[in-house]
Amino acid sequence: MASAYKETVDAVLGSLHLPSSESSAPPREPSKEELEALQENYRQAQQEQVFAFYEGLSSTEKAVFYDQLASIDPHHINDITHKALHPPPSSIGGKDAPVEPLPDSATASILDSEATDIEEWYSSGLDLIAANKVAVVLMAGGQGTRLGSSAPKGCFNIGLPSEKSLFQIQAERIRRLQRLAQQKHGKEGVVIPWYVMTSGPTRGPTEQYFAKHQYFGLAKENVVIFEQGVLPCVSNEGKILLESKSKVAVAPDGNGGIYQALVTSSALSDMRRRSIEHIHAYCVDNCLVKVADPTFIGFGAAKDVDIATKVVRKRNAKEPVGLILLRNGKPDVVEYSEIDAVTAEAKDPKQHDVLKFRAANIVNHYYSFRFLDSIPQWAHQLPHHVARKKIPCVDPETGESIKPEKPNGIKLEQFVFDVFPMLALSKFACMEVKREDEFSPLKNAKGTGEDDPDTSRKDVLSQGKRWVQAAAATVISESDSSGGIEVSPLISYGGEGLDFLKGQIIKEPAVIEKEP
């Protein structure tokens, strides 16, 4: 079985122009014949400039550099770069096709669904969790650069009274959900495995952070940390750039790299070993994310779809967010820049006080395992996109280091939602949720006033206050300072379990960590 799976993985790697999954020996300096063959391959791809300084390298540097160059298919890089820079006419025409909201058959809304439906989705989702059929994939490759930190963004402390990081908040939500499932079914051993996708710069620090904090109370074997792939950076002329004389400049392949990474790492095989059937995937920077949300899991399972996505209602016609909708008869994401003002401002004919196109994408998805298991069949079809960036590099003629002041090159990336149009509409669904309950991204530095640590902190504390008030407690302000209540995820996942607060008077700001 293991041998057959490895053969499948290596076939996928081949289709994606990646090296075999064989554990490689330490790099060695190539033979003359090996070097000449590799140089000829790059010469035929007109990328021979990467060897400009090879002869001046030490033996160790040559070995490591050769190993990196051998892992790259320069012809494939040329091909995807050309396609990204020059999309085929059919693709361009497709982008101009009329758009429509998803049909009612493919949508539901927490805002106006029947309470019985929501309760049924929640109950069935919790049953699936109790049966150990649910896993979580966290996209956590980003650093906190905009936040003034070089650490992984998940390590960031948004300023809660408890000083918990994003990683800790999310880990504790998983622990609480496992406990709720155990309590419902009167059983032990409920596990929601957590697959944490990092990038090159964040993998080591993420592993160290989790180990330092004892995996926040989760079992180490149920936290699988893996790494997304990288692609070479290229110049505006399509030439592969060198970071140094002995290293190609590379960059993570975008959140769409999740599909390839699940296959090439141990993540998908581990899910198969555990008999996982339903997966929740999300981004680390959302402090309100309902990790492995039973309602969402139950919704996706009841619809028998391969992908479901959560959306929030667009604030106004000018909010710069991508939208989930129907294009060419297929589910798709359209960026705000692609929609004209008339379309953006159109009102829903059924609800005249809301926008017709309002389903804002928050990168929060449900997948069936059967779909992720089919990644080898379609991963190579996902397009690449161009991101023009300032990329530090070495001049291939002089060897001088260049720190550009304006974009000098291209990073190639894939988007997680590029797979949506590959699905039949019957296999896709969309759930609208309340923004104030489920979406508060951390994007900007403190003091920005929007999507920054202050707004994240405020949204968590405001949610806790609503929960406490719903439990019939009275909240009073102790001072003019910013208020709110932090409710530990260990005692409440979504507002449940707070009956012990009934009739109590609580002075805000406050932290509720445990029952009295």
XYZ file of C-alpha atoms in Angstrom:
516
model
C 0.000 0.000 0.000
C 2.776 2.443 0.999
C 4.719 1.604 -2.145
C 1.667 2.167 -4.342
C 0.987 5.517 -2.693
C 4.605 6.604 -3.169
C 4.372 5.744 -6.855
C 1.255 7.929 -7.074
C 3.010 10.803 -5.310
C 6.015 10.559 -7.614
C 3.696 10.560 -10.633
C 2.124 13.751 -9.331
C 5.522 15.297 -8.782
C 6.440 14.442 -12.333
C 3.293 16.048 -13.739
C 4.022 19.154 -11.691
C 7.692 19.186 -12.778
C 8.953 18.563 -9.261
C 11.648 16.157 -8.009
C 10.845 12.678 -6.703
C 9.745 12.213 -3.109
C 12.723 9.927 -2.442
C 14.616 11.086 0.625
C 17.724 12.586 -0.895
C 21.277 12.066 0.255
C 23.384 15.105 1.215
C 24.224 17.152 -1.910
C 27.436 16.181 -3.679
C 29.390 18.004 -6.330
C 28.226 16.682 -9.712
C 30.405 14.828 -12.155
C 31.555 16.612 -15.299
C 28.948 14.718 -17.330
C 26.117 15.560 -14.909
C 27.037 19.244 -14.888
C 27.267 19.446 -18.673
C 23.878 17.749 -19.080
C 22.239 20.200 -16.672
C 23.919 23.191 -18.302
C 22.695 22.025 -21.712
C 19.143 21.722 -20.388
C 19.260 25.306 -19.121
C 20.947 26.487 -22.343
C 18.143 25.018 -24.423
C 15.667 26.879 -22.210
C 17.750 30.060 -22.681
C 18.302 30.249 -18.928
C 22.049 29.522 -18.901
C 22.746 32.780 -17.022
C 22.172 30.917 -13.749
C 25.614 29.299 -14.207
C 27.410 32.661 -14.564
C 29.388 32.259 -11.327
C 29.411 28.488 -10.946
C 33.118 27.938 -11.591
C 34.092 30.359 -8.828
C 32.104 28.522 -6.133
C 33.531 26.219 -3.489
C 32.959 22.487 -3.751
C 30.207 22.618 -1.131
C 28.527 25.589 -2.809
C 28.629 23.808 -6.163
C 26.990 20.733 -4.644
C 24.151 22.689 -3.023
C 23.616 24.931 -6.059
C 23.604 21.997 -8.471
C 21.044 20.258 -6.251
C 18.768 23.308 -6.382
C 19.125 23.765 -10.141
C 18.472 20.065 -10.759
C 15.180 20.368 -8.868
C 13.952 23.074 -11.267
C 12.639 22.411 -14.776
C 13.581 25.605 -16.659
C 11.341 24.702 -19.602
C 8.354 24.427 -17.240
C 9.236 27.794 -15.675
C 9.349 29.334 -19.163
C 5.995 27.785 -19.989
C 4.084 28.902 -16.880
C 5.670 32.364 -17.035
C 4.566 32.807 -20.637
C 1.036 31.600 -19.851
C 0.799 33.903 -16.829
C 1.996 36.909 -18.840
C -0.053 36.026 -21.918
C -3.303 34.300 -20.884
C -4.949 32.462 -23.793
C -7.778 34.341 -25.550
C -10.363 31.864 -24.249
C -9.355 32.731 -20.700
C -9.605 36.457 -21.332
C -13.003 36.016 -22.977
C -14.114 33.929 -20.037
C -13.246 36.711 -17.639
C -15.471 39.077 -19.605
C -18.451 36.736 -19.444
C -21.578 37.948 -17.633
C -21.744 37.165 -13.937
C -24.675 36.139 -11.774
C -25.109 35.353 -8.079
C -24.998 31.677 -7.194
C -28.456 30.073 -7.410
C -30.440 29.508 -4.228
C -29.860 25.768 -4.552
C -26.151 26.307 -3.897
C -26.413 28.804 -1.051
C -27.487 29.176 2.541
C -27.228 31.995 5.045
C -26.829 31.882 8.795
C -28.547 35.271 8.743
C -31.876 33.972 7.465
C -31.850 30.148 7.385
C -34.399 28.258 9.432
C -33.158 27.600 12.967
C -33.974 23.912 12.550
C -31.668 23.677 9.520
C -28.798 25.339 11.376
C -29.291 23.076 14.381
C -29.353 19.998 12.158
C -26.136 21.011 10.372
C -24.459 21.667 13.720
C -25.576 18.364 15.210
C -24.547 16.294 12.192
C -21.216 18.125 11.996
C -20.527 17.372 15.648
C -21.396 13.723 14.972
C -18.794 13.625 12.197
C -16.231 15.174 14.521
C -17.046 12.580 17.185
C -16.511 9.856 14.566
C -13.024 11.273 13.854
C -13.939 12.073 10.265
C -12.978 15.763 10.312
C -9.590 17.442 9.831
C -8.388 21.024 9.658
C -5.841 22.580 7.282
C -4.374 25.919 8.323
C -2.689 28.150 5.746
C 0.035 29.775 7.858
C 2.869 30.576 5.480
C 2.916 34.334 6.018
C 5.238 36.342 8.227
C 4.093 39.325 10.270
C 6.153 41.732 8.184
C 3.427 44.367 7.921
C 2.883 44.005 11.656
C 6.503 44.812 12.417
C 7.486 41.212 13.111
C 9.552 38.660 11.213
C 7.920 35.779 13.125
C 5.148 33.662 11.601
C 1.889 35.601 11.689
C 0.280 32.897 13.810
C 2.667 33.771 16.659
C 1.302 37.311 16.809
C -0.304 38.595 20.003
C -3.214 40.874 19.040
C -3.296 42.464 22.492
C -5.910 40.388 24.290
C -5.805 40.537 28.102
C -4.657 36.888 28.093
C -1.904 37.715 25.567
C -2.795 34.591 23.581
C -1.409 34.330 20.057
C -3.488 33.475 17.004
C -2.073 29.942 17.052
C -3.098 29.470 20.685
C -6.614 30.824 20.163
C -7.180 28.421 17.259
C -5.645 25.433 19.057
C -7.930 26.025 22.033
C -10.972 26.142 19.765
C -9.997 22.708 18.464
C -9.633 21.426 22.040
C -13.054 22.784 23.009
C -14.702 21.262 19.944
C -13.161 17.864 20.677
C -14.573 18.113 24.180
C -18.059 19.082 22.952
C -18.103 16.083 20.609
C -16.943 13.796 23.415
C -19.634 15.116 25.748
C -22.391 14.655 23.163
C -21.440 11.051 22.482
C -20.105 10.087 25.894
C -16.806 8.904 24.483
C -13.112 9.645 24.726
C -10.526 9.790 21.979
C -12.117 12.399 19.708
C -9.380 13.893 17.536
C -9.437 16.731 15.022
C -6.005 16.530 13.356
C -4.516 19.933 12.534
C -2.402 20.270 9.386
C -0.407 23.503 9.479
C 0.947 24.630 6.113
C 4.007 26.865 6.448
C 6.478 28.377 3.992
C 10.257 28.121 3.854
C 10.872 31.108 6.175
C 8.144 30.146 8.666
C 8.446 26.365 8.987
C 11.317 26.271 11.478
C 9.985 29.077 13.698
C 6.477 27.534 13.605
C 7.767 24.121 14.679
C 9.798 25.710 17.450
C 6.857 27.818 18.633
C 4.510 24.846 18.851
C 7.115 22.741 20.657
C 7.880 25.553 23.123
C 4.193 25.806 24.028
C 3.613 22.018 24.165
C 1.292 22.251 21.160
C -1.146 24.273 23.289
C -2.514 21.137 24.898
C -3.014 19.183 21.678
C -1.230 15.893 21.147
C 1.962 16.378 19.132
C 1.081 13.521 16.789
C -2.147 15.294 15.846
C -0.421 18.494 14.713
C 1.217 17.956 11.307
C 3.393 20.848 10.164
C 4.291 20.839 6.482
C 5.643 23.256 3.902
C 4.237 24.726 0.715
C 6.315 24.752 -2.450
C 8.354 27.523 -4.024
C 8.922 28.740 -7.571
C 11.870 30.635 -9.028
C 11.526 34.401 -9.332
C 12.035 35.697 -12.870
C 12.990 39.056 -14.324
C 10.573 41.188 -16.317
C 12.219 39.628 -19.363
C 11.508 36.096 -18.131
C 15.008 35.222 -16.935
C 15.424 33.204 -13.711
C 16.936 35.482 -11.066
C 19.796 34.655 -8.724
C 19.506 35.584 -5.052
C 23.271 35.112 -4.740
C 26.007 33.681 -6.913
C 25.113 30.221 -5.626
C 21.361 30.361 -5.148
C 18.274 30.898 -7.306
C 15.821 33.479 -5.947
C 12.576 31.693 -5.037
C 9.217 32.632 -3.503
C 6.279 30.637 -2.075
C 3.837 29.508 -4.760
C 0.750 31.229 -3.291
C -2.121 29.855 -1.229
C -3.075 27.755 -4.236
C 0.073 25.784 -3.497
C -1.934 24.071 -0.785
C -3.094 21.406 -3.223
C 0.348 20.414 -4.398
C 1.737 20.586 -0.851
C -0.946 18.277 0.555
C 0.156 15.598 -1.884
C 3.920 16.052 -1.760
C 4.016 16.237 2.045
C 2.712 13.576 4.398
C -0.546 15.474 4.994
C -2.895 13.795 2.496
C -1.527 10.322 3.192
C -1.978 10.959 6.912
C -5.618 11.947 6.314
C -6.093 8.745 4.361
C -4.587 6.704 7.195
C -7.002 8.327 9.641
C -10.014 7.781 7.304
C -10.775 11.526 7.215
C -13.777 12.470 5.045
C -14.285 16.208 5.637
C -11.716 19.017 5.785
C -11.925 22.646 6.881
C -9.254 24.995 5.459
C -8.678 28.613 6.444
C -6.082 31.386 6.836
C -4.229 32.020 10.092
C -4.877 35.777 10.251
C -8.603 35.554 11.065
C -8.938 35.836 14.860
C -12.655 34.967 14.759
C -12.380 31.833 12.635
C -14.589 28.967 13.815
C -12.064 26.188 13.361
C -13.705 22.958 12.132
C -17.087 24.668 12.502
C -19.616 21.826 12.992
C -22.358 23.830 11.272
C -20.174 24.333 8.190
C -19.020 20.706 8.169
C -22.601 19.503 8.516
C -23.731 21.853 5.740
C -21.067 20.639 3.312
C -21.721 17.011 4.133
C -25.503 17.390 3.815
C -25.112 19.043 0.419
C -22.700 16.252 -0.624
C -20.451 18.837 -2.264
C -16.723 18.710 -2.939
C -16.129 22.342 -1.978
C -18.149 24.749 0.121
C -17.041 28.248 1.005
C -17.970 30.713 3.704
C -18.661 34.312 2.747
C -19.609 37.472 4.606
C -21.923 40.174 3.357
C -20.048 42.894 1.495
C -20.117 46.128 3.545
C -20.823 48.379 0.577
C -20.428 48.496 -3.184
C -16.890 49.894 -2.964
C -15.392 47.477 -0.459
C -12.310 45.979 -2.207
C -13.063 42.285 -1.799
C -13.317 39.349 -4.167
C -16.795 37.928 -4.693
C -18.054 34.356 -4.967
C -20.458 34.122 -7.908
C -21.397 32.322 -11.089
C -19.471 32.912 -14.329
C -19.744 30.811 -17.465
C -22.136 28.603 -15.506
C -19.380 27.722 -13.027
C -18.632 28.869 -9.472
C -15.836 31.426 -9.502
C -14.186 34.300 -7.646
C -14.178 37.715 -9.278
C -11.847 40.402 -7.969
C -13.372 43.779 -7.132
C -11.300 45.421 -9.872
C -13.042 43.232 -12.482
C -16.538 44.500 -11.647
C -17.863 47.775 -13.025
C -19.659 50.287 -10.806
C -23.126 49.489 -12.173
C -22.739 45.803 -11.392
C -21.172 46.478 -7.998
C -24.024 48.780 -6.967
C -26.880 46.615 -8.275
C -29.490 45.662 -5.678
C -30.898 42.201 -5.051
C -34.373 42.063 -6.669
C -35.558 39.838 -3.804
C -34.079 42.008 -1.022
C -33.966 45.616 -2.145
C -31.878 46.765 0.826
C -28.890 44.536 0.045
C -26.459 44.238 -2.851
C -27.092 41.712 -5.589
C -23.406 40.754 -5.558
C -22.493 40.643 -1.883
C -20.813 37.280 -1.197
C -17.364 38.434 -0.079
C -14.654 35.772 -0.222
C -12.886 35.200 3.133
C -10.752 32.159 2.134
C -12.619 29.790 4.437
C -13.403 26.481 2.747
C -14.821 23.002 3.210
C -13.462 20.109 1.129
C -14.518 16.512 0.794
C -11.589 14.145 1.121
C -12.618 12.422 -2.098
C -11.970 15.708 -3.907
C -8.582 16.344 -2.329
C -7.686 12.750 -3.105
C -8.181 13.594 -6.788
C -5.565 16.401 -6.752
C -3.209 14.417 -9.032
C -5.846 14.531 -11.767
C -6.157 18.333 -11.959
C -3.387 20.141 -10.054
C -1.359 20.689 -13.230
C -4.306 22.583 -14.765
C -4.313 25.389 -12.198
C -3.110 28.667 -13.710
C -0.292 30.816 -12.379
C -0.630 34.532 -11.742
C 1.892 37.356 -11.982
C 2.887 39.415 -8.964
C 5.348 42.148 -9.900
C 7.713 42.697 -6.980
C 10.981 44.281 -5.903
C 13.240 41.241 -5.791
C 16.810 41.503 -4.402
C 19.125 39.713 -6.781
C 22.591 39.482 -8.305
C 23.516 41.035 -11.638
C 24.406 37.992 -13.802
C 27.083 39.974 -15.624
C 28.874 41.809 -12.804
C 27.957 39.769 -9.740
C 26.911 42.922 -7.906
C 24.001 42.735 -5.464
C 20.898 44.650 -6.525
C 18.309 46.040 -4.108
C 15.707 47.470 -6.490
C 13.635 50.541 -5.652
C 10.868 49.519 -8.036
C 9.524 46.158 -9.228
C 12.210 44.412 -11.218
C 10.758 40.950 -11.476
C 7.903 38.514 -11.188
C 6.790 36.096 -8.535
C 4.523 33.352 -9.830
C 1.679 32.229 -7.590
C -1.487 30.194 -7.594
C -4.752 31.021 -5.848
C -6.659 28.530 -3.730
C -9.933 29.441 -5.461
C -8.662 28.790 -8.995
C -10.022 25.276 -8.614
C -13.637 26.467 -8.206
C -14.483 26.674 -11.950
C -13.366 23.067 -12.364
C -16.380 21.931 -10.358
C -19.884 21.231 -11.516
C -22.271 23.635 -9.789
C -23.911 20.668 -8.069
C -20.637 20.007 -6.224
C -20.190 23.553 -4.886
C -22.010 25.408 -2.129
C -21.740 28.725 -0.334
C -22.667 29.642 3.241
C -23.109 33.264 4.292
C -22.077 33.945 7.898
C -22.121 36.982 10.162
C -19.012 39.103 9.752
C -19.031 40.170 13.415
C -19.001 36.516 14.492
C -16.584 34.970 12.010
C -14.343 37.373 10.137
C -11.765 39.837 11.416
C -8.532 39.569 9.416
C -5.183 40.848 10.629
C -3.528 42.555 7.669
C -2.123 45.917 8.749
C 0.145 47.486 11.341
C -1.201 48.766 14.642
C -2.855 52.160 14.362
C -4.052 51.692 10.791
C -7.653 51.562 11.980
C -8.699 48.744 9.679
C -7.815 45.052 9.827
C -5.095 45.745 12.386
C -4.306 44.384 15.886
C -6.646 46.905 17.482
C -9.632 45.912 15.351
C -8.850 42.212 15.891
C -8.699 42.703 19.664
C -11.889 44.750 19.663
C -13.781 42.165 17.617
C -12.808 39.290 19.918
C -13.728 41.255 23.046
C -17.001 42.488 21.537
C -17.970 38.938 20.642
C -17.225 37.767 24.173
C -19.352 40.557 25.571
C -22.285 39.527 23.369
C -21.955 35.930 24.551
C -21.887 36.931 28.204
C -24.933 39.154 27.806
C -26.769 36.376 25.943
C -26.080 34.162 28.984
C -28.122 36.679 31.061
C -25.162 38.323 32.789
C -25.063 42.088 33.292
C -22.000 43.888 31.942
C -20.966 47.240 33.386
C -18.031 49.441 32.456
C -15.339 49.922 35.083
C -13.752 52.926 33.408
C -13.560 54.874 30.188
C -10.947 52.448 28.852
C -11.755 50.133 25.979
C -14.135 47.465 27.209
C -15.226 44.048 26.153
C -14.851 40.566 27.574
C -12.434 37.848 26.570
C -14.011 34.415 26.842
C -11.478 31.604 26.682
C -12.103 29.179 23.799
C -11.534 26.416 26.335
C -14.883 27.148 27.999
C -16.916 28.295 24.988
C -16.550 27.648 21.266
C -19.488 29.703 20.039
C -21.235 31.133 23.097
C -22.356 27.823 24.613
C -21.517 26.700 28.140
C -21.843 30.074 29.837
C -24.995 29.405 31.852
C -22.992 29.722 35.070
C -22.815 33.468 34.388
C -26.573 33.940 34.614
C -27.460 36.790 36.977
C -23.838 37.790 37.525
C -22.562 41.361 37.228
C -19.327 41.560 35.264
C -17.145 44.639 35.012
C -15.518 45.123 31.645
C -12.791 44.711 30.532
C -12.696 41.183 31.873
C -11.342 37.716 31.113
C -13.356 34.558 31.694
C -10.943 31.637 31.635
C -12.844 28.993 33.561
C -16.017 28.227 35.430
C -15.992 29.221 39.111
